[in-house]
mmCIF file of C-alpha atoms in Angstrom:
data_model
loop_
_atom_site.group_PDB
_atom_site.id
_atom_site.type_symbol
_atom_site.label_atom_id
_atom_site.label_comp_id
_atom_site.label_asym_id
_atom_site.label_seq_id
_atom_site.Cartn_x
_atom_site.Cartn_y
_atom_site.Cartn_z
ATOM 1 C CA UNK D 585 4.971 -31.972 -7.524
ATOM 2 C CA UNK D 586 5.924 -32.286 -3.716
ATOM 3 C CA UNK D 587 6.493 -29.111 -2.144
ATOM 4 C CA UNK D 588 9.782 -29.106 0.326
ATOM 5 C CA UNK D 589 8.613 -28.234 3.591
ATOM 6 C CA UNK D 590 10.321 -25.648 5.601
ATOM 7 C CA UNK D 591 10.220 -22.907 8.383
ATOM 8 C CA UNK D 592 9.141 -19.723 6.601
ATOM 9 C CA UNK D 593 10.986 -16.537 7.510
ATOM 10 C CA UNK D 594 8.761 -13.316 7.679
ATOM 11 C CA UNK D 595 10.859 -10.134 6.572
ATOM 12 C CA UNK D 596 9.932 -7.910 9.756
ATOM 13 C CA UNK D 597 11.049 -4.692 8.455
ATOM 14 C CA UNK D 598 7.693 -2.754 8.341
ATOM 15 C CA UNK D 599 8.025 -2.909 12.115
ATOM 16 C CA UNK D 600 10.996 0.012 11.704
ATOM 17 C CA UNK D 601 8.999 1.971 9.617
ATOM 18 C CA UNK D 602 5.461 4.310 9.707
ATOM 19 C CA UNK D 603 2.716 2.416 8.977
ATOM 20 C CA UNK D 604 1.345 3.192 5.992
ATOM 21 C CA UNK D 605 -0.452 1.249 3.492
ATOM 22 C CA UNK D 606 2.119 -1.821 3.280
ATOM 23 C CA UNK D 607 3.675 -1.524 6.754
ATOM 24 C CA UNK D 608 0.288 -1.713 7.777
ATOM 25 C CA UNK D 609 -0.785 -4.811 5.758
ATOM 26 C CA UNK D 610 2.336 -6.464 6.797
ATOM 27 C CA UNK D 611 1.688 -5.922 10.850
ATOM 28 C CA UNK D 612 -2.121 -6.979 10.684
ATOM 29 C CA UNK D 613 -1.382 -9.994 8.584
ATOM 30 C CA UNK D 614 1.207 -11.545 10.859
ATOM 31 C CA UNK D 615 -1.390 -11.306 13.559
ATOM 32 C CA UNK D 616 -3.688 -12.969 11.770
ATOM 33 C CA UNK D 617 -1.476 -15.677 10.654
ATOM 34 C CA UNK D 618 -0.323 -16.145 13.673
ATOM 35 C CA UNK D 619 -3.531 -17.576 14.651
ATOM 36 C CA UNK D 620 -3.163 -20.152 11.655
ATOM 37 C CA UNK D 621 0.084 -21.854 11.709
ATOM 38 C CA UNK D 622 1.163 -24.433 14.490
ATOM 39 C CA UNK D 623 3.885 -23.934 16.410
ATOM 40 C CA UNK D 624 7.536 -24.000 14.616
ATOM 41 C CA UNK D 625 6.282 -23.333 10.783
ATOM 42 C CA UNK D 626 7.169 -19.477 10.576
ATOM 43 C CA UNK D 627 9.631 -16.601 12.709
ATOM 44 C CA UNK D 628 9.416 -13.304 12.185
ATOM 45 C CA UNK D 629 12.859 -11.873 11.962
ATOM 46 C CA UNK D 630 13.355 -8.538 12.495
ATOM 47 C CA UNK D 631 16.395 -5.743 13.158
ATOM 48 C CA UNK D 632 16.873 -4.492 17.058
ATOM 49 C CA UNK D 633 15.634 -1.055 16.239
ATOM 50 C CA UNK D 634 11.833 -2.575 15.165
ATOM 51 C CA UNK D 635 9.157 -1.433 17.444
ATOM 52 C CA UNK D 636 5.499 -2.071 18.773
ATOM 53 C CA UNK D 637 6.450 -5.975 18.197
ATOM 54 C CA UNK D 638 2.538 -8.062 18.529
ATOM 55 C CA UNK D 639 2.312 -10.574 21.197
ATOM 56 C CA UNK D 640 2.568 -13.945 19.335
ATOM 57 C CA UNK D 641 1.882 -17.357 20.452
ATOM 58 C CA UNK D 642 3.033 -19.482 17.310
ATOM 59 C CA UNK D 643 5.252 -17.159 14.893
ATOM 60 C CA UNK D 644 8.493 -16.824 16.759
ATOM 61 C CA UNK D 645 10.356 -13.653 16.798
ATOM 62 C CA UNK D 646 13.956 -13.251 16.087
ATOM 63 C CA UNK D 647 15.584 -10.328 16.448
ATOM 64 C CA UNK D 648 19.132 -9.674 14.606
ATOM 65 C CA UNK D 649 21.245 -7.738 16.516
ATOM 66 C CA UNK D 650 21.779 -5.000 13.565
ATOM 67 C CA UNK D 651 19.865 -1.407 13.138
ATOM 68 C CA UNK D 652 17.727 -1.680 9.925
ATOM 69 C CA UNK D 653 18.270 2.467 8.752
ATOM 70 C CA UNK D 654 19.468 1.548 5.156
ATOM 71 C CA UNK D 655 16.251 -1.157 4.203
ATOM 72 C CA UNK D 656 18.472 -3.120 1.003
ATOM 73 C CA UNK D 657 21.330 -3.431 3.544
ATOM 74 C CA UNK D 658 18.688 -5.423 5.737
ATOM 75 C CA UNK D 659 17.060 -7.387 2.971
ATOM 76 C CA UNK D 660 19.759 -8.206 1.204
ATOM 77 C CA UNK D 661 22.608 -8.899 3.669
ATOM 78 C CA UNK D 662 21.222 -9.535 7.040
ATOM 79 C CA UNK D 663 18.011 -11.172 6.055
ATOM 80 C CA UNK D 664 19.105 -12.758 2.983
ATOM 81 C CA UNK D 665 22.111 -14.296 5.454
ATOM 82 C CA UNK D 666 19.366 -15.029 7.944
ATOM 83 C CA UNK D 667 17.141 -17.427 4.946
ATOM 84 C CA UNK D 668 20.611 -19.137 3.751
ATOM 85 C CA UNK D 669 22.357 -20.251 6.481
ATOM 86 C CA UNK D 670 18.986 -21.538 8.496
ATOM 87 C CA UNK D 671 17.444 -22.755 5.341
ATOM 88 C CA UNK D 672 14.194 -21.055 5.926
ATOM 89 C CA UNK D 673 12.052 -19.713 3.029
ATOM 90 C CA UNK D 674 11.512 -16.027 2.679
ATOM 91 C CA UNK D 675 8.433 -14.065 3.289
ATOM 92 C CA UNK D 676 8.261 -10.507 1.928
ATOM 93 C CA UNK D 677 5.627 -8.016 2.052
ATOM 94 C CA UNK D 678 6.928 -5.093 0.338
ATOM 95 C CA UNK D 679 7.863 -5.658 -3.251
ATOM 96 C CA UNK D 680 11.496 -6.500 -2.423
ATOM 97 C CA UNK D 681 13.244 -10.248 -1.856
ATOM 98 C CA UNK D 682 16.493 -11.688 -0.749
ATOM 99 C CA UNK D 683 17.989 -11.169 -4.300
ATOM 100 C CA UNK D 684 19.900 -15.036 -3.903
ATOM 101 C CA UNK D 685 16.832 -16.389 -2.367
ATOM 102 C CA UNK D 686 13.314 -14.977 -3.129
ATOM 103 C CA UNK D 687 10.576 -17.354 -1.882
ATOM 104 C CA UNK D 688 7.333 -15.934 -0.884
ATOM 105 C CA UNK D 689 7.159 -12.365 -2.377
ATOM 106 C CA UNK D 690 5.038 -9.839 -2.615
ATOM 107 C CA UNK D 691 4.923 -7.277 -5.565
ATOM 108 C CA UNK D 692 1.563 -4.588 -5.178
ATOM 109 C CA UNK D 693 2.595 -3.039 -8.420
ATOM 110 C CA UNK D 694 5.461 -2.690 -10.838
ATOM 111 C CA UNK D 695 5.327 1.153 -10.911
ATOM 112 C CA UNK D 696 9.039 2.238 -11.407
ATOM 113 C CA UNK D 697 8.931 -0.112 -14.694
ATOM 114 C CA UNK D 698 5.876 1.311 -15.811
ATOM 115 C CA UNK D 699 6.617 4.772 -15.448
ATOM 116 C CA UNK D 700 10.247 5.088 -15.655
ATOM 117 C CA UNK D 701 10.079 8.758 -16.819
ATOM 118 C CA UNK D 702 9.084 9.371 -12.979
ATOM 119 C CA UNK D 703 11.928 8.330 -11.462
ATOM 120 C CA UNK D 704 14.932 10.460 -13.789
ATOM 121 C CA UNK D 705 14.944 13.401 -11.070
ATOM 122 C CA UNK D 706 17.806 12.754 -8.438
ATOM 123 C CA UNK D 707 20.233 10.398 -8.243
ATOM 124 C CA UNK D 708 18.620 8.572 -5.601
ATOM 125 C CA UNK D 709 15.256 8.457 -7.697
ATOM 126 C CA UNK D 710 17.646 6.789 -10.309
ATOM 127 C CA UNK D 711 18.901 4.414 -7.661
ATOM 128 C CA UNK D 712 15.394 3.206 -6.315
ATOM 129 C CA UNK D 713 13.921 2.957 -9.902
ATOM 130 C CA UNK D 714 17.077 0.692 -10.375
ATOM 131 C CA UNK D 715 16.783 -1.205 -7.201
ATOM 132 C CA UNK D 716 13.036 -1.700 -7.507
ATOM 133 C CA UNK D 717 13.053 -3.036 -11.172
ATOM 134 C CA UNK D 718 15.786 -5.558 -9.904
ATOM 135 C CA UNK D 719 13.715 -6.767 -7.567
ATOM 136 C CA UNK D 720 10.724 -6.998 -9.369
ATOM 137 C CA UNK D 721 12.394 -9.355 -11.797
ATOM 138 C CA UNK D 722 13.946 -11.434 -9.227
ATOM 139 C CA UNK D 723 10.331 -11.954 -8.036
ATOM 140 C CA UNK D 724 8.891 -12.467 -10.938
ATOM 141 C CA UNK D 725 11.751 -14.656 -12.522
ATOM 142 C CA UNK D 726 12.177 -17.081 -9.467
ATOM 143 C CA UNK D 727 9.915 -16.508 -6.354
ATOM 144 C CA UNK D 728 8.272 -19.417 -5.894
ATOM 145 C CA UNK D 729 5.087 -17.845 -5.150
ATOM 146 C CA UNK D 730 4.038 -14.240 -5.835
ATOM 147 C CA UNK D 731 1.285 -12.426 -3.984
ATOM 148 C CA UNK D 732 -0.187 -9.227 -5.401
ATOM 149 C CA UNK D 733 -2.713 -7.686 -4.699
ATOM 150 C CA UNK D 734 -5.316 -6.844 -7.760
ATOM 151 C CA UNK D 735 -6.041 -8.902 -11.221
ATOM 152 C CA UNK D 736 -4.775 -5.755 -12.932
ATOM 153 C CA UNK D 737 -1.238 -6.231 -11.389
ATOM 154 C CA UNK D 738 -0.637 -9.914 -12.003
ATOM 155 C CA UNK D 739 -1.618 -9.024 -15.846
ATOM 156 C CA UNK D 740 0.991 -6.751 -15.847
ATOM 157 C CA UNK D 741 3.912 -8.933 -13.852
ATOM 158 C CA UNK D 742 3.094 -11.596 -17.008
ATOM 159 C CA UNK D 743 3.064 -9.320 -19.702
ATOM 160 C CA UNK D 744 6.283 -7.552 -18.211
ATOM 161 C CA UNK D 745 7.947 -10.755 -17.273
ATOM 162 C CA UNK D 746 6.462 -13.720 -19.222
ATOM 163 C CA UNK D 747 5.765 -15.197 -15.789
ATOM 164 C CA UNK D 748 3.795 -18.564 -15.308
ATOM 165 C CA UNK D 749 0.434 -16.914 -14.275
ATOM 166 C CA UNK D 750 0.267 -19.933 -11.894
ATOM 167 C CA UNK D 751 2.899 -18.896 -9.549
ATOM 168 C CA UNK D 752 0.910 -15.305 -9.034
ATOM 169 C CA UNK D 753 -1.929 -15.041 -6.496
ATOM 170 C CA UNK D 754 -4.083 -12.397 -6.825
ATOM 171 C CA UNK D 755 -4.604 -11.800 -3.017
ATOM 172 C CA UNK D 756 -6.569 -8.355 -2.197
ATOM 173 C CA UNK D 757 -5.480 -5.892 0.562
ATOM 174 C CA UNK D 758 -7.946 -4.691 2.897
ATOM 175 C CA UNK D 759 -8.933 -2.967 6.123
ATOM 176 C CA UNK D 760 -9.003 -4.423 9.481
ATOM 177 C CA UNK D 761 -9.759 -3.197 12.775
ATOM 178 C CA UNK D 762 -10.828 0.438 11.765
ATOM 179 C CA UNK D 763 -13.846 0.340 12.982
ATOM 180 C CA UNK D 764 -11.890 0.422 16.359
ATOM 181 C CA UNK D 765 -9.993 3.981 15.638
ATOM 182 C CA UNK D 766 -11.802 6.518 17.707
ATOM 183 C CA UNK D 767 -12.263 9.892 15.663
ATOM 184 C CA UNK D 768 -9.899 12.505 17.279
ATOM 185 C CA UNK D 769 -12.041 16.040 16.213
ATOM 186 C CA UNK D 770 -9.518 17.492 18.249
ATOM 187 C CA UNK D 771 -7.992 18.136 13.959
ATOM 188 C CA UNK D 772 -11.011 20.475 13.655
ATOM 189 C CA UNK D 773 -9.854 22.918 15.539
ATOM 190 C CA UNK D 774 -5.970 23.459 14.151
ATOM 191 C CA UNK D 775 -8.098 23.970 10.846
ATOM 192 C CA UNK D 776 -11.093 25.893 12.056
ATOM 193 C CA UNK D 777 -11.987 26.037 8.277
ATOM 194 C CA UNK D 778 -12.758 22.567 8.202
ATOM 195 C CA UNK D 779 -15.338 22.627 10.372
ATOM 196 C CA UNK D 780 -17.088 26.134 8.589
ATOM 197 C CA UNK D 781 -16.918 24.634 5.296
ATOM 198 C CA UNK D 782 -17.521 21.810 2.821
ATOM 199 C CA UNK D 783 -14.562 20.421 1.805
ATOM 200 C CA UNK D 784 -13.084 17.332 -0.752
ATOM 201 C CA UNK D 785 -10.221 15.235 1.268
ATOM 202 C CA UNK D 786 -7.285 13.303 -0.534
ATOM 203 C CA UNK D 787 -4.729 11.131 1.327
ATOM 204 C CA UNK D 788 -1.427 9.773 0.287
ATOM 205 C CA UNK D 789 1.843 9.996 0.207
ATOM 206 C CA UNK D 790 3.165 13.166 -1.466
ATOM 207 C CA UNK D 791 4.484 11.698 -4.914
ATOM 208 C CA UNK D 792 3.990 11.510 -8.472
ATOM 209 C CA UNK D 793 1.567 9.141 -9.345
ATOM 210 C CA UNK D 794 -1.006 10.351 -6.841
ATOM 211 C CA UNK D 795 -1.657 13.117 -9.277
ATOM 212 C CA UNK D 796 -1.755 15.847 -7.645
ATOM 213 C CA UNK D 797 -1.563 17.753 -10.866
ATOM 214 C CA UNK D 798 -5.079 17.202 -10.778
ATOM 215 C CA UNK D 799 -5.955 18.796 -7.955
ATOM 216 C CA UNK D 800 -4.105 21.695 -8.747
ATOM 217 C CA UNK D 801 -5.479 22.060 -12.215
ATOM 218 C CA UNK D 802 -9.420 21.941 -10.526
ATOM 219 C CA UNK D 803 -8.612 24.030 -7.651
ATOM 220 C CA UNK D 804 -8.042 26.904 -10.397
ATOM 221 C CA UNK D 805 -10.960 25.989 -12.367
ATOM 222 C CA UNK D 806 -13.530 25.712 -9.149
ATOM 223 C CA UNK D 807 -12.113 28.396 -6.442
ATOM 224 C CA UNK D 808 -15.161 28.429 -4.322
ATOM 225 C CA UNK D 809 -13.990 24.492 -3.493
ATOM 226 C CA UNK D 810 -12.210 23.550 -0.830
ATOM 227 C CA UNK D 811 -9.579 21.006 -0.544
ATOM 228 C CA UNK D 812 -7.518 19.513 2.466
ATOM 229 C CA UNK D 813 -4.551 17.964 1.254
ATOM 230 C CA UNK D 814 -2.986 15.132 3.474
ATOM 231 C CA UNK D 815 0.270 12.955 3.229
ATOM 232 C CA UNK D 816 3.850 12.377 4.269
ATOM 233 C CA UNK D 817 6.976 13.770 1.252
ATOM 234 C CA UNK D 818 8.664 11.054 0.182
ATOM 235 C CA UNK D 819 12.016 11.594 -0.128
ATOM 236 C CA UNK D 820 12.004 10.514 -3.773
ATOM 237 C CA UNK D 821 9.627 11.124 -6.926
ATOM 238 C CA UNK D 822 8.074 14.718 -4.794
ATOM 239 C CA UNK D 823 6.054 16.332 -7.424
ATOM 240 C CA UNK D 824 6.836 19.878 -8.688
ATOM 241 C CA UNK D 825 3.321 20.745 -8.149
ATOM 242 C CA UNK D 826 3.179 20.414 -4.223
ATOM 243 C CA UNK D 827 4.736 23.785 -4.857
ATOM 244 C CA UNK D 828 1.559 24.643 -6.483
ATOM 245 C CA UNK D 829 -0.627 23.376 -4.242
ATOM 246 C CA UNK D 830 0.528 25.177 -1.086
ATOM 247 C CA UNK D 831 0.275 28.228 -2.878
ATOM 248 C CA UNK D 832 -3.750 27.734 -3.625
ATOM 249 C CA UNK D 833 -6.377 29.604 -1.072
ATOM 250 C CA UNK D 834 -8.602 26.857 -1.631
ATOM 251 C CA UNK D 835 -6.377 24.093 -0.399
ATOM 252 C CA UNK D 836 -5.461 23.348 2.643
ATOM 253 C CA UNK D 837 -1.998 20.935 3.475
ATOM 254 C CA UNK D 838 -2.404 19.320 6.275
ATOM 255 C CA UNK D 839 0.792 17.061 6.626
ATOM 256 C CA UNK D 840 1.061 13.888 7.768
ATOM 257 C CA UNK D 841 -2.354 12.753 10.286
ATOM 258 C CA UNK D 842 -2.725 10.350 12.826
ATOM 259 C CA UNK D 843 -4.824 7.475 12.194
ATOM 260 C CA UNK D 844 -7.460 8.938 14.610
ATOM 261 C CA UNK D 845 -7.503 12.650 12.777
ATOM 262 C CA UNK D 846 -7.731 10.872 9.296
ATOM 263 C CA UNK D 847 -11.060 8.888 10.795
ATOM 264 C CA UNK D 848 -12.135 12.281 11.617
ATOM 265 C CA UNK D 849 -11.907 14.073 8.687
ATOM 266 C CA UNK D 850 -13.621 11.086 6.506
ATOM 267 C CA UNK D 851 -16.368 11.283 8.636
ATOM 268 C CA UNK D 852 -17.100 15.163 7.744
ATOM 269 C CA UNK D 853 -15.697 15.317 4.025
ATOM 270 C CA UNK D 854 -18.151 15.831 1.023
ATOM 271 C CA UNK D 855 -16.264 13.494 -0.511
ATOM 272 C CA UNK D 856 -12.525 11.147 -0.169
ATOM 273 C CA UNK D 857 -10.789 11.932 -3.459
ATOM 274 C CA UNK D 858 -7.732 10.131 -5.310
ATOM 275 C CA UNK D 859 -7.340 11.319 -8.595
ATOM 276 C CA UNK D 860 -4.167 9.180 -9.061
ATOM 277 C CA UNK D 861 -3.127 7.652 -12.243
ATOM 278 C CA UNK D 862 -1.726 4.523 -11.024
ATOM 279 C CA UNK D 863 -2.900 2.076 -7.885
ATOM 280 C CA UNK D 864 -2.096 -1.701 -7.395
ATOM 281 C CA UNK D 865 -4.996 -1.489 -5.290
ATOM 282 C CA UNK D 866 -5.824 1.939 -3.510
ATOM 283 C CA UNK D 867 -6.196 1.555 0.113
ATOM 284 C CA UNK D 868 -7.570 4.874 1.456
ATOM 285 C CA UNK D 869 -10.824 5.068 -0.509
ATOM 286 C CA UNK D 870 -11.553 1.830 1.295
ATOM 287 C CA UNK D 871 -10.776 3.607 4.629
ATOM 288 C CA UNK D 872 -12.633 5.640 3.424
ATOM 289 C CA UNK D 873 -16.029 3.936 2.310
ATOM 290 C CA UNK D 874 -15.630 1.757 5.995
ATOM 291 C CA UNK D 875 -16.444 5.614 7.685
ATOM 292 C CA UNK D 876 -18.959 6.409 5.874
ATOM 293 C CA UNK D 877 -17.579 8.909 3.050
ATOM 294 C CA UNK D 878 -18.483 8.996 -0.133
ATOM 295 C CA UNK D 879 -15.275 8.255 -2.631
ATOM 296 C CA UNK D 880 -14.487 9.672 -6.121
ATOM 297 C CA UNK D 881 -11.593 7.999 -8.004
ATOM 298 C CA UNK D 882 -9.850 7.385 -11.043
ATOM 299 C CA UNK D 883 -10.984 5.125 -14.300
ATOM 300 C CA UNK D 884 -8.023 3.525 -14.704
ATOM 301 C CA UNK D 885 -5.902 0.455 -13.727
ATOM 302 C CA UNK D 886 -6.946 -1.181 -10.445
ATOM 303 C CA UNK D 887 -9.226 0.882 -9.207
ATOM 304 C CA UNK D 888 -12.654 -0.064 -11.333
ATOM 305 C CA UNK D 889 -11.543 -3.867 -10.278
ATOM 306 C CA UNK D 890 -11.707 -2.980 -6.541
ATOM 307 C CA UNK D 891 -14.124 -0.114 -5.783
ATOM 308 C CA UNK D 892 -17.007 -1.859 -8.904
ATOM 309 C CA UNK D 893 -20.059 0.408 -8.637
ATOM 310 C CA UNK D 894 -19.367 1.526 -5.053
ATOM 311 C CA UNK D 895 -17.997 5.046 -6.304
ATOM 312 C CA UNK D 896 -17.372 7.560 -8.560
ATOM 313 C CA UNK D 897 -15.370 7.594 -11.200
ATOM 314 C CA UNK D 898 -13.028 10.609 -12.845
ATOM 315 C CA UNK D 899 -10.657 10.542 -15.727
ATOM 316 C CA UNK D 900 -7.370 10.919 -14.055
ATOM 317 C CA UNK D 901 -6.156 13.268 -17.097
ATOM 318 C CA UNK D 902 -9.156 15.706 -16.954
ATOM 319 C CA UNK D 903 -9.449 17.695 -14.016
ATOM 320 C CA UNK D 904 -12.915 19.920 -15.807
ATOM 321 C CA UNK D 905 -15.355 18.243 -14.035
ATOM 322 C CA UNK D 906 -18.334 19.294 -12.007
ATOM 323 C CA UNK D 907 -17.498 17.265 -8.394
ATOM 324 C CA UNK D 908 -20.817 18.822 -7.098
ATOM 325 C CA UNK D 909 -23.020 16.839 -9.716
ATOM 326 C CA UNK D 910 -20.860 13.331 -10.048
ATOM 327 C CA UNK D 911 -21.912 13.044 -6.258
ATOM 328 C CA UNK D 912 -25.778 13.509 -7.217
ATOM 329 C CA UNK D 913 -25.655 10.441 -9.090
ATOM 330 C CA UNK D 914 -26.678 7.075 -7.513
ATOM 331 C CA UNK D 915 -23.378 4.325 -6.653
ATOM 332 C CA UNK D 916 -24.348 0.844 -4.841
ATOM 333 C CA UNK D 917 -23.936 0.292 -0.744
ATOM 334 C CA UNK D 918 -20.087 -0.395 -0.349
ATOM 335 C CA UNK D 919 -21.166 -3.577 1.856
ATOM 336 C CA UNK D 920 -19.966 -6.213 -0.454
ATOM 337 C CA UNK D 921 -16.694 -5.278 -0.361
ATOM 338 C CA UNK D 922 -15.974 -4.159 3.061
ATOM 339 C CA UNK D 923 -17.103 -7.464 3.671
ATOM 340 C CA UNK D 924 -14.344 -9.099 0.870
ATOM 341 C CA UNK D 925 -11.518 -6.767 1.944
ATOM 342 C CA UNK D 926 -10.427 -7.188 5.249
ATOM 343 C CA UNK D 927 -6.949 -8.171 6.217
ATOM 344 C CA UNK D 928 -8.511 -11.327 7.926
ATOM 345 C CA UNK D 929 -9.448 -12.670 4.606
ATOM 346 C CA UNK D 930 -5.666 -11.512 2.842
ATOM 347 C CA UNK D 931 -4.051 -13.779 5.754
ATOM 348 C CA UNK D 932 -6.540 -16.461 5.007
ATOM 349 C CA UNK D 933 -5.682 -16.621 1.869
ATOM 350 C CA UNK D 934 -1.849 -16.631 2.266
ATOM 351 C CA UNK D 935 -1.679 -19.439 4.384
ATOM 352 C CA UNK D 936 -3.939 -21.786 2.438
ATOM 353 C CA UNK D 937 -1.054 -20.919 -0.872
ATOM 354 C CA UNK D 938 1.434 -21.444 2.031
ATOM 355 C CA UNK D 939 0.207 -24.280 3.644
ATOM 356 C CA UNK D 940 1.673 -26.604 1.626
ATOM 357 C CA UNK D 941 5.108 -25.641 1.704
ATOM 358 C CA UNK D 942 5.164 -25.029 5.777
ATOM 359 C CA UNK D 943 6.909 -27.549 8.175
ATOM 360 C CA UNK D 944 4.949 -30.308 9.468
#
């Protein structure tokens, strides 16, 4: 079947947010890309509060003269407006689509519909667990290409959705660039105990599924460990154990670390830990294995797919585990796959599933 060619329009609202795991796929891709594409085949539109815009040569930037604060406002009224009226084809990297027009979408994972029993806390966890599942079935439904970014996640879009397993490209996240952060130690010494002891690191943002129950439950059990404790609240789905957590000797809360200080404490940690119980893909043991650490991680979903025999493995639902001898066992060189994930390789393989629909 002919494709209709068009100019494809890049949802630029990661640029208004932190960079985290998505935000920061989403900014190192469109560099990359824009190094692919000719002249004319894609914009990236974005809101006039977006910041640290790239220097592009072939992706044009527009910028909408409208503050994007409230992100579905954006997407679906300013951006969706944006696609329709300039016929463009939509390009979104964050599980979410122009609900009238979804083209090129994204979905990392389909966590709210998975685990719905996460979301019944506020209202506003009721409202994004409604929101997201919309979304994801407006993806899955009638995108006309899906990205994701694990095998495990495209089994679950089809057996959610019944979706043509055609239409979803299993295109893997990675890390770009990171060799180029420059450890700041500088984090050393506003947690002198760092630097006196061992200690087990975990990074992510502060919410359910990154189960911190875990941590809490091991802490207890092994008191002469140490644990630093980083990542940003979410203002949704906050565990009940953070409480928990900052009220444990042996763990330290860091908050929310630069780039630079998070390069600095992989480089001294015993160990990068994520004892979550659901990842689409799990970006920061990769960080992680890229400067130098060792990483221990759960069994389950994604994570064997990605991370192979490159670390160590824990049941995400039993915290009685000896950490000290896991890490005397042997695990391969992580070379293989710091060579397959990179976010050169992610934007490689976009554009060749894009290539054929993008203007001549």
């Amino acid at each position: 079947m002919r494709m209709k060619k068009k100019i494809v329009a890049i949802n630029g609202e990661s640029f208004c947010r932190t960079l985290t795991g998505i935000e920061r796929l989403a900014v190192e891709v469109v560099k990359y890309l824009d190094g692919m594409v000719h002249p004319e085949q894609m914009e990236l539109i974005v809101p006039e509060n977006a910041k640290n815009l790239p220097e592009l040569n072939n992706i044009s930037i527009v910028t909408i003269p409208v503050e994007a604060n409230f992100f579905p406002k954006w997407t679906q009224i300013f951006y969706q407006k944006y696609c329709l009226t300039k016929n463009r084809y939509s390009f979104n990297f964050s599980n979410t689509c122009p609900f009238f027009c979804p083209g090129f979408e994204f979905i990392h994972d389909i966590f709210s519909y998975l685990y719905p029993q996460d979301f019944k806390g506020s209202k506003r966890d009721r409202l994004i667990h409604l929101y997201s599942n919309i979304m994801y079935k407006a993806i899955a439904k009638r995108a006309k290409e899906i990205f994701t970014v694990s095998e495990y996640t495209k089994q679950t879009i089809i057996k959610a959705y019944g979706t043509n397993p055609k239409k979803i490209n299993v295109v893997y996240s990675g890390v770009s660039g990171y060799n180029n952060v420059q450890e700041d130690f500088g984090i050393f010494e506003k947690f002198p105990i760092l630097k006196e002891r061992e200690f087990y690191f975990t990074l992510g943002s502060l919410s359910t599924r990154k189960n911190f129950k875990w941590i809490v439950q091991h802490a207890k059990k092994y008191p002469d460990e140490l644990f630093a404790v980083s990542g940003k609240p979410l203002p949704s789905v906050v565990p009940p154990e953070l409480e928990d957590l900052k009220n444990l000797d042996n763990v330290i809360m860091l908050g929310y670390l630069s780039d630079e200080e998070v390069k600095a404490i992989y480089s001294k940690c015993k160990a990068f830990l994520l004892p979550t119980y659901f990842e689409g893909f799990g970006l920061p043991p990769l960080e992680a294995l890229s400067s130098g650490a060792k990483v221990i991680v759960s069994n389950v979903t994604s994570l064997p797919e990605i991370y192979g025999d490159c670390a160590y493995y824990i049941d995400p639902d039993k915290p009685e585990v000896d950490l000290a001898e896991l890490l005397k066992e042997p695990v391969a060189s992580p070379d293989s796959i710091l060579k397959k994930y990179t976010l050169q390789n992610t934007a490689a393989r976009i554009y060749d599933i894009l290539k054929p629909y993008l203007k001549d």
